[in-house]
Coordinates of C-alpha atoms in Angstrom, one line a residue:
M22 CA 1.3 7.8 53.0
H23 CA 0.7 4.3 54.1
L24 CA -0.9 1.2 55.2
D25 CA -0.7 -1.2 57.4
I26 CA -2.1 -4.7 57.3
Y27 CA -2.1 -7.1 60.7
P28 CA -3.6 -10.9 60.9
N29 CA -6.7 -8.8 62.2
R30 CA -6.4 -5.4 61.5
S31 CA -5.6 -2.6 58.7
I32 CA -4.2 0.6 60.1
L33 CA -3.6 3.4 57.3
Y34 CA -2.1 6.9 58.1
A35 CA -2.8 10.0 55.4
H36 CA -2.8 13.3 56.1
G37 CA -2.2 13.5 59.9
E38 CA -4.8 11.4 60.4
K39 CA -4.7 7.9 61.4
Q40 CA -7.6 5.6 60.9
V41 CA -7.7 1.7 61.5
F42 CA -10.3 -1.0 60.1
L43 CA -11.3 -4.1 61.6
E44 CA -11.9 -7.5 60.4
G45 CA -14.7 -9.8 61.8
P46 CA -18.3 -9.7 61.6
Q47 CA -20.0 -6.7 61.5
D48 CA -20.7 -4.5 65.3
A49 CA -24.1 -4.0 66.0
S50 CA -24.0 -0.4 64.6
T51 CA -23.1 -1.7 61.0
Q52 CA -26.2 -3.8 60.4
K53 CA -28.4 -1.4 60.7
N54 CA -26.3 1.1 58.3
V55 CA -27.4 -2.3 55.5
A56 CA -30.8 -2.6 57.1
K57 CA -31.7 1.1 56.6
I58 CA -29.6 1.3 53.4
K59 CA -32.3 -2.2 51.8
T60 CA -35.1 -0.4 53.3
A61 CA -34.5 2.7 51.3
L62 CA -33.7 1.0 48.6
D63 CA -36.4 -1.5 48.1
G64 CA -38.5 1.7 49.2
G65 CA -37.7 3.0 45.1
F66 CA -34.9 5.4 46.5
L67 CA -33.1 5.2 43.3
E68 CA -36.3 5.4 41.1
R69 CA -37.0 9.0 43.3
L70 CA -33.9 10.4 42.5
I71 CA -33.9 9.7 39.1
A72 CA -37.4 10.9 38.6
N73 CA -37.1 14.4 40.5
V74 CA -33.2 14.7 38.8
H75 CA -34.0 16.8 36.3
T76 CA -35.5 19.7 39.3
Y77 CA -32.3 19.2 41.2
D78 CA -30.4 22.5 42.0
F79 CA -26.6 22.2 41.7
S80 CA -25.6 25.4 41.8
S81 CA -24.6 25.4 44.9
L82 CA -22.6 22.7 44.2
D83 CA -18.7 23.5 44.2
R84 CA -16.2 23.3 40.6
D85 CA -13.5 20.4 42.1
T86 CA -16.9 18.3 42.5
R87 CA -17.9 19.3 39.0
F88 CA -14.3 18.3 38.2
L89 CA -14.2 15.1 39.3
I90 CA -17.6 13.8 38.1
D91 CA -17.7 14.6 34.6
S92 CA -13.7 13.2 35.0
I93 CA -14.7 9.6 35.9
V94 CA -17.9 9.1 33.6
A95 CA -15.2 10.9 30.2
K96 CA -13.0 8.5 30.5
V97 CA -15.5 5.4 30.5
T98 CA -15.0 3.9 27.7
S99 CA -15.5 0.4 25.5
E100 CA -12.7 -1.1 27.5
V101 CA -12.1 0.6 30.5
G102 CA -14.3 2.9 33.0
R103 CA -17.5 1.6 33.4
A104 CA -17.0 -0.4 37.1
L105 CA -15.8 2.0 38.5
V106 CA -18.5 5.0 37.8
G107 CA -21.2 2.7 38.6
L108 CA -19.0 1.8 42.1
T109 CA -18.8 5.7 42.4
F110 CA -23.4 5.5 41.9
L111 CA -23.2 3.3 44.6
Q112 CA -20.6 4.7 46.9
L113 CA -23.0 7.8 46.5
T114 CA -25.9 5.6 47.3
I115 CA -25.0 4.6 50.2
K116 CA -23.2 7.8 51.5
S117 CA -26.9 10.3 50.7
I118 CA -28.2 7.5 53.1
V119 CA -25.9 6.7 55.6
P120 CA -24.3 8.9 55.6
E121 CA -21.4 7.9 57.9
Q122 CA -21.3 4.6 56.9
C123 CA -18.0 3.8 55.4
I124 CA -17.3 3.1 52.0
R125 CA -13.9 2.7 51.7
L126 CA -14.2 -1.0 52.9
H127 CA -16.7 -3.3 51.0
K128 CA -17.0 -6.4 52.8
G129 CA -18.7 -7.1 55.8
G130 CA -21.4 -9.9 56.8
T131 CA -21.9 -12.5 60.2
R132 CA -21.0 -15.4 57.7
S133 CA -18.0 -17.5 59.8
G134 CA -15.2 -18.7 57.5
A135 CA -15.9 -15.7 55.0
F136 CA -13.7 -12.2 54.6
S137 CA -15.9 -9.2 56.8
W138 CA -14.6 -5.4 57.8
Q139 CA -16.8 -5.0 61.2
K140 CA -17.7 -2.4 59.7
G141 CA -17.9 -3.1 56.5
I142 CA -20.9 -3.8 53.9
S143 CA -21.7 -6.3 51.3
M144 CA -20.4 -3.8 48.2
R145 CA -21.0 -6.2 45.8
T146 CA -24.5 -7.5 47.8
I147 CA -25.9 -4.2 47.3
D148 CA -24.8 -3.4 43.6
K149 CA -26.2 -7.1 42.1
L150 CA -29.5 -6.4 43.9
Y151 CA -30.3 -2.6 43.0
N152 CA -27.4 -0.3 42.0
T153 CA -26.5 -2.6 38.6
P154 CA -30.0 -3.1 37.5
F155 CA -30.9 0.0 38.3
L156 CA -28.1 1.5 35.4
R157 CA -28.5 -0.8 33.1
K158 CA -32.6 -0.1 33.5
H159 CA -32.1 3.7 33.1
G160 CA -29.4 2.7 30.1
L161 CA -26.5 5.0 31.7
V162 CA -24.1 2.4 32.2
N163 CA -23.3 -0.7 30.6
L164 CA -22.7 -3.5 33.1
N165 CA -22.2 -6.7 33.4
A166 CA -25.9 -8.6 34.4
D167 CA -23.9 -10.1 37.6
G168 CA -23.0 -6.4 38.5
L169 CA -19.6 -5.2 38.7
M170 CA -17.8 -6.3 41.3
M171 CA -17.2 -8.7 38.9
T172 CA -14.0 -7.4 37.5
R173 CA -12.1 -8.8 40.1
S174 CA -9.3 -6.2 40.6
L175 CA -12.1 -4.6 42.8
A176 CA -12.5 -7.1 44.9
E177 CA -9.8 -7.2 46.7
N178 CA -9.9 -7.5 50.8
Y179 CA -7.9 -4.2 51.2
P180 CA -9.8 -0.8 52.1
Y181 CA -10.0 1.4 49.0
T182 CA -7.5 4.0 49.6
E183 CA -5.3 5.8 47.0
L184 CA -2.9 2.6 48.4
Y185 CA -5.7 0.1 47.0
K186 CA -2.8 -2.5 45.1
A187 CA -4.9 -4.3 42.9
E188 CA -4.8 -3.4 38.9
M189 CA -6.8 -1.2 37.6
R190 CA -7.7 0.6 34.5
G191 CA -9.7 3.1 34.2
P192 CA -10.2 6.3 35.7
F193 CA -8.7 5.3 38.8
H194 CA -7.4 8.2 40.7
E195 CA -11.0 10.1 40.0
W196 CA -12.3 7.5 41.8
I197 CA -10.3 7.5 45.1
S198 CA -11.0 12.0 45.4
I199 CA -13.5 11.3 44.8
V200 CA -13.7 8.6 48.1
D201 CA -11.5 10.4 50.1
N202 CA -13.6 13.6 49.2
L203 CA -16.8 12.3 50.9
E204 CA -15.0 10.4 53.5
N205 CA -13.5 13.4 54.7
G206 CA -17.2 16.0 54.0
K207 CA -15.5 17.6 51.5
I208 CA -18.5 16.0 48.7
N209 CA -22.2 16.9 49.7
P210 CA -23.1 12.7 49.0
V211 CA -27.6 13.8 48.2
Q212 CA -25.3 17.0 45.8
G213 CA -22.5 15.2 44.1
L214 CA -25.0 11.4 43.4
N215 CA -27.4 14.3 41.5
Y216 CA -24.7 16.2 40.1
L217 CA -23.8 12.1 38.9
L218 CA -26.8 10.8 37.5
S219 CA -27.0 14.9 35.6
V220 CA -24.4 13.9 33.7
L221 CA -25.2 10.0 32.8
I222 CA -28.3 11.0 31.7
N223 CA -27.1 13.5 29.3
R224 CA -24.9 11.2 28.4
S225 CA -27.6 9.3 27.5
E226 CA -29.4 11.4 25.8
R227 CA -27.1 12.8 23.3
F228 CA -26.6 8.8 23.0
K229 CA -29.9 8.4 21.8
R230 CA -29.3 11.5 19.4
L231 CA -26.5 10.5 17.4
G232 CA -28.7 7.1 17.1
D233 CA -31.6 8.6 15.8
A234 CA -28.8 10.6 13.2
A235 CA -27.4 7.0 12.2
C236 CA -30.8 5.5 11.7
K237 CA -31.4 7.9 9.7
A238 CA -28.4 8.7 7.6
A239 CA -29.1 4.3 6.9
N240 CA -32.1 4.3 6.3
S241 CA -32.5 7.5 4.1
I242 CA -29.5 5.5 1.7
K243 CA -31.7 4.5 -1.6
N244 CA -30.5 2.2 -3.8
L245 CA -27.6 0.5 -1.8
S246 CA -25.7 -2.5 -3.5
Y247 CA -24.6 -5.2 -2.1
G248 CA -21.4 -4.3 -3.0
S249 CA -21.1 -0.7 -1.3
C250 CA -22.9 -2.4 1.5
F251 CA -20.3 -5.0 2.4
S252 CA -17.0 -2.1 1.0
M253 CA -18.6 0.2 3.7
L254 CA -18.9 -1.8 7.0
E255 CA -16.0 -3.9 5.6
H256 CA -14.4 -0.5 5.8
F257 CA -16.1 0.7 9.6
F258 CA -14.3 -2.2 11.4
E259 CA -11.1 -1.8 10.1
S260 CA -11.0 1.8 10.5
T261 CA -12.5 2.1 14.4
R262 CA -11.0 1.7 17.4
Y263 CA -12.2 -1.4 19.3
S264 CA -12.1 -3.3 15.7
A265 CA -12.5 -7.0 17.2
R266 CA -15.6 -6.3 19.2
A267 CA -16.9 -3.9 15.8
F268 CA -15.8 -7.5 13.5
E269 CA -18.5 -9.1 16.1
V270 CA -21.2 -6.6 15.9
V271 CA -21.4 -6.6 12.2
I272 CA -21.1 -10.4 11.3
H273 CA -23.0 -10.8 14.2
S274 CA -25.7 -8.0 12.6
F275 CA -25.1 -10.1 9.2
M276 CA -27.1 -13.3 10.6
Q277 CA -29.6 -11.2 12.4
A278 CA -30.7 -9.2 8.5
Y279 CA -29.8 -13.2 7.6
V280 CA -32.9 -14.4 9.7
E281 CA -35.3 -11.6 8.9
M282 CA -34.5 -12.2 5.7
G283 CA -35.3 -15.6 6.0
F284 CA -32.1 -16.8 4.1
T285 CA -32.7 -19.5 7.9
E286 CA -35.0 -21.7 9.7
L287 CA -32.6 -21.7 12.5
D288 CA -33.1 -19.3 15.7
L289 CA -30.2 -16.7 16.2
A290 CA -28.3 -16.4 19.6
P291 CA -28.1 -13.0 20.9
M292 CA -24.6 -12.6 21.5
T293 CA -22.6 -12.6 24.5
Q294 CA -20.9 -9.8 26.7
M295 CA -17.4 -9.0 25.8
R296 CA -15.5 -11.1 27.3
S297 CA -17.9 -13.9 28.4
A298 CA -16.0 -17.2 29.2
N299 CA -17.3 -19.2 26.0
K300 CA -17.0 -22.7 28.5
K301 CA -18.2 -20.9 31.1
H302 CA -21.4 -19.2 29.3
G303 CA -21.6 -22.7 27.2
N304 CA -20.5 -21.1 24.2
I305 CA -19.2 -22.2 20.5
G306 CA -18.8 -19.3 19.3
D307 CA -19.9 -15.9 18.6
I308 CA -22.9 -16.8 16.0
E309 CA -24.9 -19.7 16.9
L310 CA -27.4 -20.7 14.9
K311 CA -30.2 -22.9 16.7
E312 CA -33.0 -25.2 16.8
G313 CA -34.1 -25.3 20.0
R314 CA -32.4 -26.1 22.7
N315 CA -29.5 -27.9 19.9
I316 CA -27.0 -24.8 18.2
I317 CA -26.8 -26.2 14.6
E318 CA -23.9 -23.6 13.5
A319 CA -21.7 -22.4 15.1
W320 CA -18.5 -18.6 13.9
D321 CA -16.0 -17.7 16.0
A322 CA -14.6 -13.9 14.6
K323 CA -11.1 -14.0 14.7
F324 CA -9.7 -10.2 13.9
G325 CA -6.1 -9.7 13.7
K326 CA -5.2 -12.9 14.4
P327 CA -4.5 -15.3 11.2
Y328 CA -3.3 -18.0 13.3
L329 CA -5.6 -20.2 14.8
Y330 CA -3.4 -23.8 15.6
E331 CA -4.9 -23.0 19.1
E332 CA -8.4 -22.2 18.9
I333 CA -9.3 -25.0 16.4
G334 CA -8.1 -27.3 19.4
E335 CA -10.0 -25.3 22.1
L336 CA -13.0 -25.7 19.4
R337 CA -12.8 -29.4 19.1
E338 CA -12.6 -29.7 23.2
K339 CA -16.6 -27.5 23.0
L340 CA -17.5 -29.6 20.3
E341 CA -17.1 -32.6 22.0
T342 CA -19.4 -31.6 24.5
C343 CA -21.7 -30.3 23.0
P344 CA -22.4 -32.8 19.5
G345 CA -24.9 -32.3 17.2
V346 CA -23.3 -29.4 15.8
E347 CA -23.7 -29.3 11.8
I348 CA -21.0 -26.6 11.1
A349 CA -18.7 -24.8 13.1
G350 CA -15.4 -22.9 12.7
F351 CA -13.8 -18.8 12.3
I352 CA -14.4 -15.4 10.4
V353 CA -10.7 -13.8 9.8
N354 CA -11.0 -10.5 9.6
K355 CA -8.2 -10.8 6.4
G356 CA -5.6 -13.1 5.8
A357 CA -6.4 -16.5 7.6
D358 CA -3.8 -18.5 7.6
R359 CA -3.9 -22.2 6.3
P360 CA -0.3 -24.4 6.6
A361 CA 0.0 -27.8 6.5
D362 CA -0.4 -28.0 10.0
I363 CA -3.5 -25.8 10.1
L364 CA -5.5 -28.2 7.0
A365 CA -4.7 -31.9 9.1
R366 CA -5.4 -29.8 12.5
L367 CA -9.1 -29.6 11.0
E368 CA -9.1 -32.3 8.9
D369 CA -8.7 -34.3 12.6
A370 CA -11.3 -32.2 14.3
R371 CA -13.5 -32.4 11.8
L372 CA -13.3 -36.3 11.9
L373 CA -13.3 -36.6 15.6
T374 CA -16.5 -34.7 16.6
G375 CA -18.1 -34.8 13.6
T376 CA -19.0 -31.9 12.2
E377 CA -17.9 -29.9 9.8
I378 CA -15.2 -27.0 10.1
K379 CA -14.5 -23.6 8.6
L380 CA -11.5 -20.7 8.3
F381 CA -12.8 -19.0 6.3
N382 CA -11.5 -15.0 6.0
F383 CA -14.7 -12.0 6.0
D384 CA -15.7 -11.8 2.2
E385 CA -15.6 -15.6 2.3
W386 CA -17.0 -16.3 5.3
T387 CA -20.5 -13.5 3.6
E388 CA -19.5 -15.8 0.0
F389 CA -20.7 -19.0 1.6
K390 CA -23.5 -17.8 3.1
L391 CA -24.7 -16.2 1.1
Q392 CA -24.2 -18.6 -2.2
N393 CA -27.3 -19.4 -3.2
I394 CA -29.2 -15.8 -3.1
S395 CA -29.3 -14.1 -6.6
M396 CA -28.3 -10.8 -7.0
E397 CA -31.4 -8.8 -6.2
E398 CA -31.9 -10.4 -2.8
R399 CA -28.0 -9.4 -2.2
N400 CA -29.2 -6.2 -3.3
K401 CA -31.8 -6.1 -0.8
F402 CA -30.5 -8.1 2.0
G403 CA -27.3 -5.6 1.7
K404 CA -29.7 -3.0 3.1
R405 CA -31.1 -4.9 5.7
W406 CA -27.1 -5.5 7.2
L407 CA -26.8 -1.8 7.0
M408 CA -30.2 -1.3 8.9
A409 CA -29.3 -4.4 12.3
T410 CA -25.3 -2.8 12.3
T411 CA -26.5 0.5 13.0
E412 CA -29.0 -0.2 14.3
S413 CA -27.0 -2.9 16.8
F414 CA -24.7 -0.1 17.9
A415 CA -28.0 2.7 18.5
K416 CA -28.6 0.1 21.0
R417 CA -32.3 -1.4 19.2
R418 CA -31.9 -4.6 19.2
T419 CA -30.9 -5.9 22.5
K420 CA -32.2 -8.6 22.5
L421 CA -30.0 -10.0 19.8
A422 CA -27.5 -7.1 20.3
P423 CA -27.0 -6.6 23.4
I424 CA -23.9 -4.6 23.9
D425 CA -22.8 -3.7 27.0
E426 CA -20.1 -1.9 26.9
P427 CA -20.6 1.6 24.9
C428 CA -21.2 2.3 21.3
D429 CA -20.6 6.1 21.0
E430 CA -17.9 6.0 19.5
W431 CA -18.7 3.2 17.1
L432 CA -22.2 4.5 16.5
A433 CA -20.6 8.3 15.3
D434 CA -17.9 6.3 12.7
L435 CA -20.7 4.3 11.8
A436 CA -23.1 7.7 10.9
N437 CA -20.1 9.6 10.0
L438 CA -19.4 6.5 6.4
L439 CA -22.7 6.5 5.9
R440 CA -22.8 10.6 5.4
L441 CA -19.5 10.2 3.5
Q442 CA -22.0 7.7 0.9
P443 CA -22.0 6.9 -1.8
Y444 CA -19.6 3.7 -1.5

């Protein structure tokens, strides 16, 4: 197998066959395919699909296809795999509507100056308009709202083949095997699409049951002291997988409870998506408290990173473009490093921005926020904090906690801790 690249075409040699992919403006037949795809999707193709999937007969679906689809979904984690599952769903959808359309060529159009294959279609456009909104709406795959092609490795100007050279994280081999089998006719796209949808729904339903059980367990705990709640949540984010993101959610949930208890009159901004660039999105920290549109207080969670010299400089730059912030800083899970150079940099940043800047360990920050709160109120707060955390991971607070990565592992770990009470 090899791929030859020329100035105006690519040629794939695989399994004794030769495929030529010509570059240039979309040809007339492909434009008709695009129109057919958009007409079907505008006409509710995906909504009809999900309405009828529970009655679909999968008995004729071959075992190899089942294995590939089961594997690609099973390998989704909070870090990798979601974009490839979303892309697989898109490619199966395209093939289900127009079986003759090539799904190796993900760029196509008539605009001059933009890269295009003559028989390629703009999967980025179709995904953003139809595919990603559908998957997000029904809670099937938690993709970036801007679409799966925000994963830049999927957008390289090469055909989707086994020789696709962009650095891929996740179930690449399962995905490209599905693409190959769709192109060579070994997978019936309608069967494959229905089966993938069914697998995603089953995963979602299991998650809902897990969420129900975890929320019930959290709500049923009686006489929970604030100290017990603190210890449980600290143990949770220190021991679960992908602790850094779990730490962010626990801290944001603290502030959710803080606002709900009336401990501040400021408004809490929703969590940002994982890997969101703070500068691009105008964020100062993972937690932001606002008065109208103005950020008054901001905190950035730093798990496992006690020395923050560079981060303090970056915070100062953000604050210089966002005047009016009264207090900001960092929350380290433990072991915050405060040598002389850090203290000097904190003071320089304060003098330059006029913002009070703090560096706290997790326990120091919680005490700082609760310093004027009575023990009775703290105990009530602890239960509210635990519920906010559990409900956030269970996707019950999506307006404030739109966690786009899968939460099942975190929720399972949290549910286990809840069952192991008392702490």
